Each structure stands twice: as structure tokens, then as C-alpha cells.
Coordinates of C-alpha atoms in Angstrom, one line a residue:
X26 CA 22.5 25.0 101.9
X27 CA 23.1 23.8 105.4
X28 CA 26.0 22.2 107.2
X29 CA 26.9 19.8 110.0
X30 CA 26.3 22.7 112.4
X31 CA 22.6 22.8 111.7
X32 CA 22.8 26.3 110.3
X33 CA 19.3 26.4 108.8
X34 CA 17.4 24.0 111.1
X35 CA 17.9 26.0 114.3
X36 CA 15.0 28.1 115.5
X37 CA 14.9 31.6 114.0
X38 CA 16.8 34.1 116.1
X39 CA 15.0 36.9 117.8
X40 CA 16.4 39.5 115.4
X41 CA 15.5 37.4 112.4
X42 CA 18.9 37.4 110.7
X43 CA 21.2 34.6 109.5
X44 CA 22.3 32.6 112.6
X45 CA 26.1 32.5 112.8
X46 CA 26.5 28.8 113.9
X47 CA 28.8 27.2 111.3
X48 CA 32.3 26.4 112.5
X49 CA 35.5 25.7 110.7
X50 CA 34.8 22.0 110.0
X51 CA 31.3 22.8 108.8
X52 CA 32.6 25.4 106.4
X53 CA 35.5 23.2 105.2
X54 CA 33.2 20.2 104.6
X55 CA 30.7 22.4 102.7
X56 CA 33.5 23.4 100.3
X57 CA 35.0 19.9 100.2
X58 CA 31.6 18.3 99.6
X59 CA 31.1 20.7 96.6
X60 CA 34.6 19.9 95.2
X61 CA 34.2 16.1 95.4
X62 CA 31.2 15.4 93.3
X63 CA 30.7 13.9 89.8
X64 CA 34.1 15.3 88.7
X65 CA 36.0 12.4 90.1
X66 CA 33.8 9.8 88.4
X67 CA 34.2 11.1 84.9
X68 CA 36.9 13.9 84.9
X69 CA 39.9 11.6 84.6
X70 CA 38.5 9.8 81.5
X71 CA 37.7 13.1 79.7
X72 CA 41.1 14.6 80.6
X73 CA 43.0 11.5 79.4
X74 CA 41.2 11.5 76.1
X75 CA 42.2 15.1 75.4
X76 CA 45.7 15.3 76.9
X77 CA 46.8 11.6 77.4
X78 CA 49.2 11.1 80.3
X79 CA 49.9 14.8 80.3
X80 CA 46.5 15.2 81.8
X81 CA 48.4 15.0 85.1
X82 CA 49.9 18.4 84.2
X83 CA 46.4 19.6 83.6
X84 CA 45.3 18.7 87.1
X85 CA 48.4 20.3 88.7
X86 CA 47.9 23.5 86.5
X87 CA 44.2 23.7 87.4
X88 CA 44.9 23.2 91.1
X89 CA 47.6 26.0 91.0
X90 CA 45.3 28.4 89.1
X91 CA 42.4 27.8 91.4
X92 CA 44.6 28.0 94.5
X93 CA 45.5 31.5 93.4
X94 CA 41.7 32.3 93.2
X95 CA 41.1 30.5 96.5
X96 CA 43.6 32.7 98.3
X97 CA 41.9 35.8 96.8
X98 CA 38.4 34.6 97.9
X99 CA 39.8 33.7 101.3
X100 CA 40.8 37.4 102.0
X101 CA 37.6 38.8 100.6
X102 CA 35.4 36.3 102.5
X103 CA 37.2 37.1 105.8
X104 CA 37.1 40.8 105.3
X105 CA 33.5 40.9 104.1
X106 CA 31.7 38.0 105.7
X107 CA 28.3 38.4 103.9
X108 CA 25.9 36.0 102.3
X109 CA 26.5 35.3 98.6
X110 CA 30.0 36.9 98.7
X111 CA 30.9 36.1 95.1
X112 CA 28.2 38.5 93.9
X113 CA 28.6 41.0 96.8
X114 CA 32.3 41.7 96.5
X115 CA 32.0 43.2 93.0
X116 CA 28.8 45.0 94.1
X117 CA 30.8 46.8 96.8
X118 CA 33.6 47.7 94.4
X119 CA 31.7 48.4 91.2
X120 CA 28.0 48.9 91.9
X121 CA 24.8 47.3 91.0
X122 CA 25.4 46.3 87.3
X123 CA 28.7 44.6 88.1
X124 CA 27.2 42.9 91.2
X125 CA 24.3 41.7 89.1
X126 CA 26.5 40.2 86.3
X127 CA 28.7 38.5 88.9
X128 CA 25.6 37.2 90.7
X129 CA 23.9 36.1 87.5
X130 CA 27.1 34.2 86.4
X131 CA 27.1 32.6 89.8
X132 CA 23.5 31.6 89.4
X133 CA 24.1 30.2 85.9
X134 CA 26.8 28.0 87.4
X135 CA 24.9 26.9 90.4
X136 CA 21.6 26.2 88.7
X137 CA 23.4 23.9 86.2
X138 CA 25.2 21.8 88.8
X139 CA 22.2 19.7 89.8
X140 CA 21.5 18.5 86.2
X141 CA 25.3 17.8 85.8
X142 CA 25.3 15.7 88.9
X143 CA 22.2 13.9 87.7
X144 CA 23.8 13.1 84.3
X145 CA 26.9 11.8 86.1
X146 CA 24.8 9.5 88.3
X147 CA 22.9 8.1 85.3
X148 CA 26.1 7.7 83.3
X149 CA 27.6 5.4 86.0
X150 CA 24.4 3.5 86.8
X151 CA 23.9 2.8 83.1
X152 CA 27.0 0.7 83.4
X153 CA 25.1 -1.9 85.5
X154 CA 24.1 -4.7 83.0
X155 CA 20.4 -4.8 84.2
X156 CA 20.1 -1.0 84.0
X157 CA 21.7 -0.9 80.6
X158 CA 19.5 -3.7 79.2
X159 CA 16.2 -2.6 80.8
X160 CA 16.3 1.1 81.3
X161 CA 18.8 2.2 78.5
X162 CA 19.5 5.6 80.1
X163 CA 22.2 6.7 77.6
X164 CA 22.9 6.4 73.9
X165 CA 26.3 5.5 72.5
X166 CA 27.5 9.0 72.7
X167 CA 26.6 9.4 76.4
X168 CA 23.5 11.6 75.8
X169 CA 20.3 11.0 77.7
X170 CA 17.7 8.8 76.0
X171 CA 14.0 9.4 76.5
X172 CA 14.1 6.9 79.4
X173 CA 17.2 8.7 80.8
X174 CA 15.4 12.0 80.6
X175 CA 12.5 10.6 82.6
X176 CA 14.8 9.3 85.3
X177 CA 16.8 12.5 85.3
X178 CA 13.6 14.4 85.8
X179 CA 12.6 12.2 88.7
X180 CA 15.9 12.9 90.5
X181 CA 15.4 16.7 89.9
X182 CA 12.0 16.4 91.4
X183 CA 13.4 14.7 94.5
X184 CA 16.1 17.4 94.9
X185 CA 13.5 20.1 94.6
X186 CA 11.1 18.4 97.0
X187 CA 13.8 18.0 99.7
X188 CA 14.7 21.7 99.4
X189 CA 11.0 22.8 99.5
X190 CA 10.1 20.9 102.6
X191 CA 13.4 21.8 104.2
X192 CA 14.4 18.2 105.0
X193 CA 17.8 18.1 106.7
X194 CA 18.5 14.3 106.6
X195 CA 21.4 14.7 104.1
X196 CA 22.7 18.1 104.9
X197 CA 22.7 17.7 108.7
X198 CA 24.9 14.6 108.2
X199 CA 27.1 16.5 105.7
X200 CA 30.2 15.5 107.6
X201 CA 29.5 11.8 107.2
X202 CA 28.5 12.3 103.5
X203 CA 31.7 14.2 102.7
X204 CA 33.8 11.6 104.5
X205 CA 32.2 8.9 102.4
X206 CA 32.7 11.0 99.2
X207 CA 36.4 11.4 100.0
X208 CA 37.0 7.8 101.3
X209 CA 35.7 6.1 98.1
X210 CA 38.0 7.8 95.7
X211 CA 41.0 7.1 98.0
X212 CA 39.9 3.5 98.3
X213 CA 39.8 3.3 94.5
X214 CA 43.4 4.5 94.3
X215 CA 44.5 2.1 97.0
X216 CA 42.9 -0.9 95.3
X217 CA 43.6 -0.2 91.6
X218 CA 47.3 0.8 91.9
X219 CA 48.6 -2.5 93.4
X220 CA 46.3 -4.7 91.3
X221 CA 46.7 -3.3 87.8
X222 CA 49.2 -0.6 87.6
X223 CA 51.1 -0.4 84.2
X224 CA 53.9 2.3 84.4
X225 CA 54.4 2.0 80.6
X226 CA 51.0 3.6 80.1
X227 CA 52.5 7.0 80.9
X228 CA 54.5 6.9 77.6
X229 CA 52.0 4.9 75.5
X230 CA 49.8 6.1 72.7
X231 CA 52.1 8.8 71.4
X232 CA 54.2 9.5 74.5
X233 CA 53.6 11.4 77.7
X234 CA 52.3 14.5 75.9
X235 CA 50.7 13.2 72.7
X236 CA 48.7 16.3 72.0
X237 CA 51.3 18.9 73.2
X238 CA 50.5 21.8 75.4
X239 CA 47.3 22.4 73.5
X240 CA 46.0 19.1 74.9
X241 CA 47.1 20.1 78.4
X242 CA 45.1 23.3 78.2
X243 CA 42.1 21.8 76.4
X244 CA 41.7 19.3 79.2
X245 CA 40.9 22.0 81.8
X246 CA 37.4 22.8 80.6
X247 CA 36.3 19.2 79.9
X248 CA 36.1 18.3 83.6
X249 CA 39.4 19.2 85.3
X250 CA 38.4 22.7 86.5
X251 CA 34.9 21.6 87.0
X252 CA 36.1 18.9 89.4
X253 CA 38.2 21.3 91.5
X254 CA 35.7 24.1 91.6
X255 CA 33.4 24.6 94.6
X256 CA 35.9 25.9 97.1
X257 CA 33.9 29.2 97.2
X258 CA 30.8 27.5 98.7
X259 CA 31.8 28.3 102.2
X260 CA 32.3 31.9 101.2
X261 CA 28.6 32.0 100.1
X262 CA 27.8 30.9 103.6
X263 CA 29.9 33.6 105.3
X264 CA 26.9 35.3 106.9
X265 CA 26.2 32.1 108.8
X266 CA 29.8 31.4 109.9
X267 CA 30.4 31.4 113.7
X268 CA 34.0 32.9 113.4
X269 CA 34.2 34.0 109.7
X270 CA 37.3 36.1 110.1
X271 CA 39.2 33.2 111.6
X272 CA 37.7 30.2 109.8
X273 CA 36.8 31.2 106.2
X274 CA 40.4 31.4 104.8
X275 CA 41.4 28.2 106.5
X276 CA 38.3 26.3 105.3
X277 CA 38.8 27.4 101.7
X278 CA 42.5 26.5 101.6
X279 CA 42.2 23.1 103.4
X280 CA 39.3 22.0 101.2
X281 CA 41.1 23.1 98.1
X282 CA 44.3 21.2 99.1
X283 CA 42.5 18.0 99.9
X284 CA 40.5 18.1 96.7
X285 CA 43.6 18.7 94.5
X286 CA 45.5 15.8 96.1
X287 CA 42.6 13.4 95.7
X288 CA 42.1 14.2 92.0
X289 CA 45.7 14.0 91.1
X290 CA 46.0 10.6 92.8
X291 CA 42.9 9.4 90.9
X292 CA 44.3 10.5 87.5
X293 CA 47.5 8.5 88.3
X294 CA 45.5 5.4 89.2
X295 CA 43.3 5.8 86.2
X296 CA 46.0 6.0 83.6
X297 CA 48.1 3.3 85.2
X298 CA 45.2 0.9 85.4
X299 CA 44.2 1.1 81.8
X300 CA 44.7 -2.0 79.5
X301 CA 47.9 -1.2 77.6
X302 CA 46.4 -2.8 74.4
X303 CA 43.6 -0.1 74.5
X304 CA 46.3 2.6 74.0
X305 CA 48.1 1.2 71.0
X306 CA 46.2 3.4 68.6
X307 CA 46.1 6.5 70.9
X308 CA 43.9 8.0 73.6
X309 CA 40.6 8.4 71.7
X310 CA 39.0 5.5 73.5
X311 CA 41.0 4.3 76.5
X312 CA 37.8 2.7 77.7
X313 CA 35.4 0.9 75.4
X314 CA 33.1 3.3 73.5
X315 CA 29.8 3.6 75.2
X316 CA 31.3 2.8 78.6
X317 CA 30.7 5.8 80.9
X318 CA 31.7 4.2 84.2
X319 CA 35.5 4.1 83.9
X320 CA 36.6 3.3 87.4
X321 CA 34.0 0.6 87.8
X322 CA 35.2 -1.0 84.5
X323 CA 38.8 -0.9 85.7
X324 CA 37.8 -2.4 89.0
X325 CA 36.1 -5.3 87.3
X326 CA 39.0 -5.9 84.9
X327 CA 41.4 -5.9 87.9
X328 CA 39.3 -8.6 89.7
X329 CA 37.8 -6.2 92.3
X330 CA 34.2 -6.5 91.4
X331 CA 33.3 -5.6 95.0
X332 CA 34.8 -2.2 94.4
X333 CA 32.7 -1.7 91.3
X334 CA 29.5 -2.1 93.4
X335 CA 30.8 0.4 95.9
X336 CA 31.4 2.8 93.0
X337 CA 27.9 2.3 91.7
X338 CA 26.6 3.3 95.2
X339 CA 28.9 6.3 95.2
X340 CA 27.8 7.2 91.7
X341 CA 24.5 8.1 93.3
X342 CA 25.6 9.3 96.8
X343 CA 28.4 11.8 95.6
X344 CA 26.5 13.5 92.8
X345 CA 23.2 13.4 94.7
X346 CA 24.7 15.1 97.7
X347 CA 26.3 17.8 95.5
X348 CA 23.2 18.2 93.4
X349 CA 20.9 18.6 96.4
X350 CA 23.2 21.2 97.9
X351 CA 23.3 23.2 94.7
X352 CA 19.6 23.3 94.3
X353 CA 19.6 25.1 97.6
X354 CA 22.5 27.3 96.6
X355 CA 20.9 28.4 93.3
X356 CA 17.7 29.1 95.2
X357 CA 19.6 31.3 97.7
X358 CA 21.3 33.2 94.8
X359 CA 17.9 33.7 93.1
X360 CA 16.4 34.8 96.4
X361 CA 19.3 37.3 96.9
X362 CA 18.8 38.8 93.4
X363 CA 15.0 39.1 94.0
X364 CA 15.6 40.6 97.4
X365 CA 17.8 43.3 95.8
X366 CA 15.1 44.0 93.2
X367 CA 17.5 43.0 90.5
X368 CA 15.0 40.4 89.2
X369 CA 11.2 40.2 89.8
X370 CA 10.4 40.6 93.5
X371 CA 8.5 37.3 93.7
X372 CA 11.8 35.5 93.8
X373 CA 12.8 37.5 96.9
X374 CA 10.0 36.2 99.1
X375 CA 10.0 33.3 101.6
X376 CA 7.2 31.0 102.6
X377 CA 6.0 31.0 106.3
X378 CA 8.6 28.2 106.9
X379 CA 11.5 30.3 105.5
X380 CA 11.7 28.5 102.2
X381 CA 12.4 30.5 99.0
X382 CA 9.7 28.5 97.2
X383 CA 9.6 30.3 93.8
X384 CA 13.4 30.4 93.7
X385 CA 13.5 26.6 94.2
X386 CA 10.9 26.0 91.5
X387 CA 12.8 28.2 89.1
X388 CA 16.0 26.2 89.8
X389 CA 14.0 23.0 88.9
X390 CA 12.6 24.5 85.7
X391 CA 16.0 25.8 84.5
X392 CA 17.6 22.5 85.5
X393 CA 15.1 20.5 83.4
X394 CA 15.6 22.9 80.4
X395 CA 19.4 22.3 80.7
X396 CA 18.9 18.6 79.8
X397 CA 17.6 19.6 76.3
X398 CA 20.6 21.5 74.7
X399 CA 23.1 19.8 77.0
X400 CA 22.1 16.1 77.2
X401 CA 25.4 14.8 78.4
X402 CA 27.8 15.4 81.3
X403 CA 30.7 16.4 79.1
X404 CA 28.8 19.1 77.1
X405 CA 27.2 20.8 80.1
X406 CA 30.5 20.7 82.1
X407 CA 32.2 23.1 79.5
X408 CA 29.4 25.6 79.9
X409 CA 29.5 25.5 83.7
X410 CA 33.3 25.8 83.7
X411 CA 33.2 29.0 81.6
X412 CA 30.4 30.5 83.8
X413 CA 32.3 29.7 86.9
X414 CA 35.5 31.3 85.5
X415 CA 33.5 34.5 84.7
X416 CA 32.2 34.5 88.3
X417 CA 35.8 33.9 89.6
X418 CA 37.2 36.7 87.5
X419 CA 35.3 39.3 89.5
X420 CA 37.2 38.4 92.7
X421 CA 40.7 39.5 91.7
X422 CA 39.6 42.9 90.4
X423 CA 37.4 43.3 93.5
X424 CA 40.3 42.5 95.8
X425 CA 42.5 45.1 94.3
X426 CA 39.8 47.7 94.1
X427 CA 38.6 47.2 97.7
X428 CA 42.2 47.3 99.0
X429 CA 42.5 50.6 97.3
X430 CA 39.1 52.1 98.1
X431 CA 38.5 50.5 101.5
X432 CA 42.1 50.3 102.9
X433 CA 41.1 50.6 106.6
X434 CA 38.9 47.5 106.6
X435 CA 40.1 44.9 109.1
X436 CA 41.5 41.9 107.1
X437 CA 42.0 38.9 109.4
X438 CA 43.6 37.1 106.5
X439 CA 45.6 38.8 103.8
X440 CA 46.4 37.1 100.6
X441 CA 50.2 37.0 100.1
X442 CA 51.8 39.3 97.5
X443 CA 48.4 40.7 96.6
X444 CA 49.7 43.2 94.0
X445 CA 51.0 40.2 92.1
X446 CA 48.4 37.6 93.1
X447 CA 45.3 39.7 92.1
X448 CA 46.3 40.3 88.5
X449 CA 47.6 36.7 88.2
X450 CA 44.3 35.5 89.4
X451 CA 42.5 37.5 86.8
X452 CA 44.8 36.1 84.1
X453 CA 44.1 32.6 85.4
X454 CA 40.3 33.1 85.2
X455 CA 40.5 34.6 81.7
X456 CA 42.7 31.7 80.4
X457 CA 40.1 29.2 81.7
X458 CA 37.4 31.2 79.9
X459 CA 39.5 31.2 76.7
X460 CA 40.2 27.5 76.9
X461 CA 36.5 26.8 77.2
X462 CA 36.1 27.7 73.6
X463 CA 34.5 30.6 71.8
X464 CA 31.3 28.7 71.1
X465 CA 30.7 28.1 74.8
X466 CA 31.6 31.7 75.7
X467 CA 29.2 33.0 73.1
X468 CA 26.4 31.0 74.8
X469 CA 27.5 32.4 78.2
X470 CA 27.4 35.9 76.7
X471 CA 23.8 35.2 75.4
X472 CA 22.8 34.1 78.9
X473 CA 24.3 37.3 80.5
X474 CA 22.5 39.5 77.9
X475 CA 19.3 37.7 78.8
X476 CA 19.9 38.4 82.4
X477 CA 20.6 42.0 81.8
X478 CA 17.3 42.2 79.9
X479 CA 15.5 40.8 83.0
X480 CA 17.4 43.2 85.1
X481 CA 16.3 46.2 82.9
X482 CA 12.7 45.1 82.7
X483 CA 12.5 44.6 86.5
X484 CA 14.0 48.1 87.0
X485 CA 11.6 49.7 84.5
X486 CA 8.6 48.5 86.6
X487 CA 10.1 50.0 89.8
X488 CA 9.1 53.4 91.1
X489 CA 11.9 56.0 90.3
X490 CA 12.6 56.6 93.9
X491 CA 13.1 52.9 94.5
X492 CA 15.7 52.5 91.8
X493 CA 19.2 52.0 93.1
X494 CA 22.1 53.8 91.5
X495 CA 23.6 51.8 88.6
X496 CA 27.2 53.0 88.8
X497 CA 27.6 52.5 85.0
X498 CA 30.9 54.4 85.0
X499 CA 32.4 51.9 87.5
X500 CA 31.2 49.0 85.3
X501 CA 32.3 50.4 82.0
X502 CA 35.1 47.8 81.6
X503 CA 32.8 44.7 81.8
X504 CA 31.3 44.7 78.3
X505 CA 34.6 45.4 76.4
X506 CA 36.2 42.7 78.6
X507 CA 33.8 39.9 77.8
X508 CA 33.3 40.9 74.1
X509 CA 37.1 40.9 73.8
X510 CA 37.3 37.4 75.3
X511 CA 34.7 36.1 72.9
X512 CA 36.7 37.6 70.0
X513 CA 40.0 36.1 71.2
X514 CA 38.2 32.8 71.5
X515 CA 37.1 33.0 67.9
X516 CA 40.6 33.8 66.8
X517 CA 42.0 30.9 68.9
X518 CA 42.1 27.1 68.6
X519 CA 39.8 25.9 71.3
X520 CA 36.3 25.1 70.1
X521 CA 34.1 22.1 70.9
X522 CA 31.4 22.8 68.3
X523 CA 32.5 21.6 64.8
X524 CA 29.4 23.4 63.3
X525 CA 30.8 26.7 64.6
X526 CA 34.5 26.4 64.1
X527 CA 36.9 29.1 65.3
X528 CA 39.2 31.0 62.9
X529 CA 42.3 29.3 64.4
X530 CA 44.4 32.4 63.6
X531 CA 46.3 32.7 66.9
X532 CA 49.1 30.1 67.1
X533 CA 49.4 27.8 70.2
X534 CA 51.5 29.5 72.8
X535 CA 51.1 32.9 71.3
X536 CA 47.4 32.8 72.1
X537 CA 48.1 32.3 75.9
X538 CA 50.4 35.4 75.8
X539 CA 47.8 37.5 74.0
X540 CA 45.0 36.5 76.4
X541 CA 47.3 37.3 79.4
X542 CA 48.3 40.7 78.0
X543 CA 44.6 41.5 77.3
X544 CA 43.6 40.4 80.8
X545 CA 46.2 42.5 82.5
X546 CA 45.1 45.6 80.5
X547 CA 41.5 45.0 81.5
X548 CA 42.5 44.3 85.1
X549 CA 44.3 47.7 85.7
X550 CA 41.5 49.5 83.8
X551 CA 38.9 47.9 86.1
X552 CA 40.8 48.7 89.2
X553 CA 41.0 52.4 88.1
X554 CA 37.2 52.4 87.5
X555 CA 36.3 51.3 91.1
X556 CA 33.6 53.3 93.0
X557 CA 34.8 56.1 95.3
X558 CA 35.6 55.1 98.9
X559 CA 32.5 56.7 100.3
X560 CA 30.3 54.6 98.0
X561 CA 32.1 51.4 98.9
X562 CA 31.7 52.1 102.7
X563 CA 28.0 53.0 102.2
X564 CA 27.4 49.7 100.2
X565 CA 29.1 47.6 102.9
X566 CA 27.1 49.3 105.7
X567 CA 23.8 48.8 103.7
X568 CA 24.6 45.1 103.4
X569 CA 25.3 44.8 107.1
X570 CA 22.0 46.5 107.9
X571 CA 20.1 44.2 105.6
X572 CA 21.8 41.1 107.1
X573 CA 20.5 42.1 110.6
X574 CA 17.0 41.9 109.2
X575 CA 17.5 39.0 106.9
X576 CA 15.1 36.1 107.4
X577 CA 16.6 32.7 107.9
X578 CA 16.4 30.7 104.8
X579 CA 15.6 27.0 105.0
X580 CA 16.9 24.8 102.2
X581 CA 18.8 21.5 102.1

């Protein structure tokens, strides 16, 4: 992933490590560009279907929860400015196994973003009459048809090709791209509100909160959290930041704040612009069934057809920009796992041009496979949301553990009220995991187990003297934690797969309290399990030495 500061296109430095050239605006636009992607195109519709007008509360709640996690990441990123920080922080605090699970969760999330963005693009483009009549990209349920799969594969090939050849046409103009991606949603709000705003819609179809708090919480994993995630992308690039200790925290918080404001305004405009007659019988179909370009439809109904065409262009530009970046991000994560000998070493090698070729190819293959079991945007979003929450959950425990085990480290930015913020952040991450549904979390668990098998097989083929210490004692809390979350999910009431229904034993409201208490118990157990201070210091020093000899990676 590159930035407006030409991070990866500059000549390789004489010492062969990551070049620290990305400034505040480059870092901020990288995170903001990741936040504003396909989520704004489809997130409001999905949230309104699940929560009605109370989806506004869902956006505010998600923004608040992710802001807590953003503050935690901001401190960690400034104190430990290393590449792939979301995986490195738990490695410092809990050793190789914890670092691998966090890194693998981060990789699952990143490798699925490109197919999600492709599905979003096709969902909107299928709204164009000529495309719908001649290409038929989606069926009535929003899943890819055979034609849709072909066009989706073509977009994935383009993303892959751009990353392999190291073309910078999009990423070097990231500032312009992000400004466009931010301006179009704001333009949509400015146009729709005065033309077709119906204040009565906020109490229609069963009132402001037709599905109660359950609907508010259920809306988070169907697109709300997904839309707001991505703030950590500049943390992943910390090793290439010019002034990481000064800029990282500001970049994370500013990007998060702008993204939250944009999305809340969009939800207000969406609900207010709906045809009141479509809400008489509830919120199941606020837009006609089979219509997967909600803002374009509203623009046409409001007499602003010109805006619809801008939205169709943006339906390609915004998701394509994000998808292109995340192919590079997933390749970097794969490369880091390969470099650390946590997966086969072939993925830790670069071409003569500095391209992690096999890592990019793997991202393409997994992205293609993701279309098969998850053929629509909505289905894949829930999986990615849970994987992201697992990744985020490692940050609060790492913050508390590293403050305890590495207290003398310079911390240019300190998260406020960290003794409260860290456990609160862990509770927030666990609630997002829980609300994603037990069926989704079971799938994430299977993916993590598969990753651990790859990790174990890779380790088995290494020479004994080359095998790094596992620190299983420090990581002892991880398996009980995740198994416990899957069990709580099964006992709860959040489940998207009717073929695998949950037990629905925990009452609404009580379930949130139970998950919070469980999360707090795990949090304090995890902090107590952290590696000794000497091991933490050694791990940080080893990372710094590796960075000094780290080849520059060239991706888009």
C-alpha cells in the first residue's frame, strides 16, 4: 500500500529498509480512504432494514466503540512504529502464537476486502438499465450470477496485475481519490435532503425503534462496523511514517472522526429521502426488492438523475480504490507472516522489483474463492466484521500488558484513562464479535484453526535451532476466550443462518451484560499472562533490527 508521499515508489534506500517518507496527510488519507469505501453505498440500506430509523443509534454506537479502539491503536502505533502493527503488538506482549493469530485474523479481514468492494461495485452498476438487461450481474437476492462472477473475476485480475507490476497511478494520487470519495457522499446528502426529505419517515413503519435494541445491535455487523473500520491502516504503515510518534495518533483520530460524521449524515439523508409509502408495512423493503443501488434510486426519484450518474461512477471509483489498496495490504501481511517463518517461506520472498509476487497471487486466489460461499456483499461483510473485531480485540490487552511490562517506553501519545479505556475497548470488540452471530464466528474459528495447522506444519519443517519460542503460557487465554465467545453466540439471539439457528437462551439485554462480564474476566487474565519484561524488550529490539534490513515492498 502506498500513499500520496510516494512511499513505495522512491528508490530503495542504501540500508535497504522501509523508507520513512509518509507525512500526516498521507497517513490520514490512507486511513480515511480505507474507511470510505463500499460501506457508504450499501451500509445505510442494510442498517435501515435491520433497525429502522434507530439505525442512527447504530452508527453513533459503532463510531463510539471504534473510537475507543482507535485511541488504543493510536498509542500503540506511536509507541511501537513498526510495519503491520496490528499483528506485532500482540507478538511483543504475548509471543509468537498470539502474534500469529492476530496476524492471521488481520489477513483474513484484508484478503476479503477486495472481493467485498468488487461485489459492491457490481451491485450498483447492475442498477444501470443497460447493464441489468444485458449483463445481469446479480440475481434477485443480490448474489452474483455466472456473468457477475466473470466480471468480478476480471476486476480481481486488474487489482492483482496493478499490484504485481507496482503501478502507482492510483495510489500516488491517493489524496485526489480520497477527496473524491469523501466529496460524493457529502454531495449526496446536500442534494437529497432539500429535494426529498420526509421528517415523518423517522417515526414510520413501527416507530423510531421498530425492532428495539436488538435491531440497533444487529445492525452493527451488517455493514455499520464494516463501513467505519479501516482506521488502523495507517498503523500498518507505521514503519514508513516520517514522524510516526507525532503523526500516527492524529491521523487515526482525524480519519475516524471524518468517517463517522459522513456516515451519520448519509443515514439521515437515506431515511429522510425514502418514499413514505414504502414504509407503511415496515422496513423489510424500503427500496424495491432487487434494487441494490439505493442512493442512485433515491436521486432519480428526487429528480436529480445527474447525481445518479455520479453515483454510478463513484460505485466503481470508491470500491476499486479500496479494493486495490487491500490487495496490497493483504500481500504485505502474507509477506510478513512468511518472513517470520510462520507460514511457508515462499510467501516471504520478493521479486527483483521488490514485489511480494506469491503473496499477491495468494490474495487473488483466496479472493476468488470468497465469491463462492459468500456471493453477495451483505453475507461477506458479516464475516469480515467478525474477523476485524477479533483483530481489534488484541489491541486493548496488548496496550495494558505493554504498559505493565514495558513501562519505560517513550509514549508520544497516551490514550486517556487507559486503565478504563483498555478493558472497555476489549468489551467493545467482544460485543461486535457476539453481534456478528455464532454461525459467522464458528466460520472464523474454523479459519483460525486452519491457520494454526499451516503454522504448525511450517514449524515442523524448520530445523529445531531455527524454531522461535512459542510462549504458549502467555497465549493460554486465547483458545478459552474464542471458544467462550462462540458458545455465548450460540446461546444468544444473533444469527444470520436459519439452517444453523442459535439456541436463543440468553434474553436481550442480559446477553450484553454476560458478554461484557466474560470479556472483562478474560481481559484481566490475559494481562496477567503477558510475557516477562525482558522478553518484551528483546522482541521489540529484534523487530527494530529486522526493519533496518527490511527490503522495500512495492505494491499499489
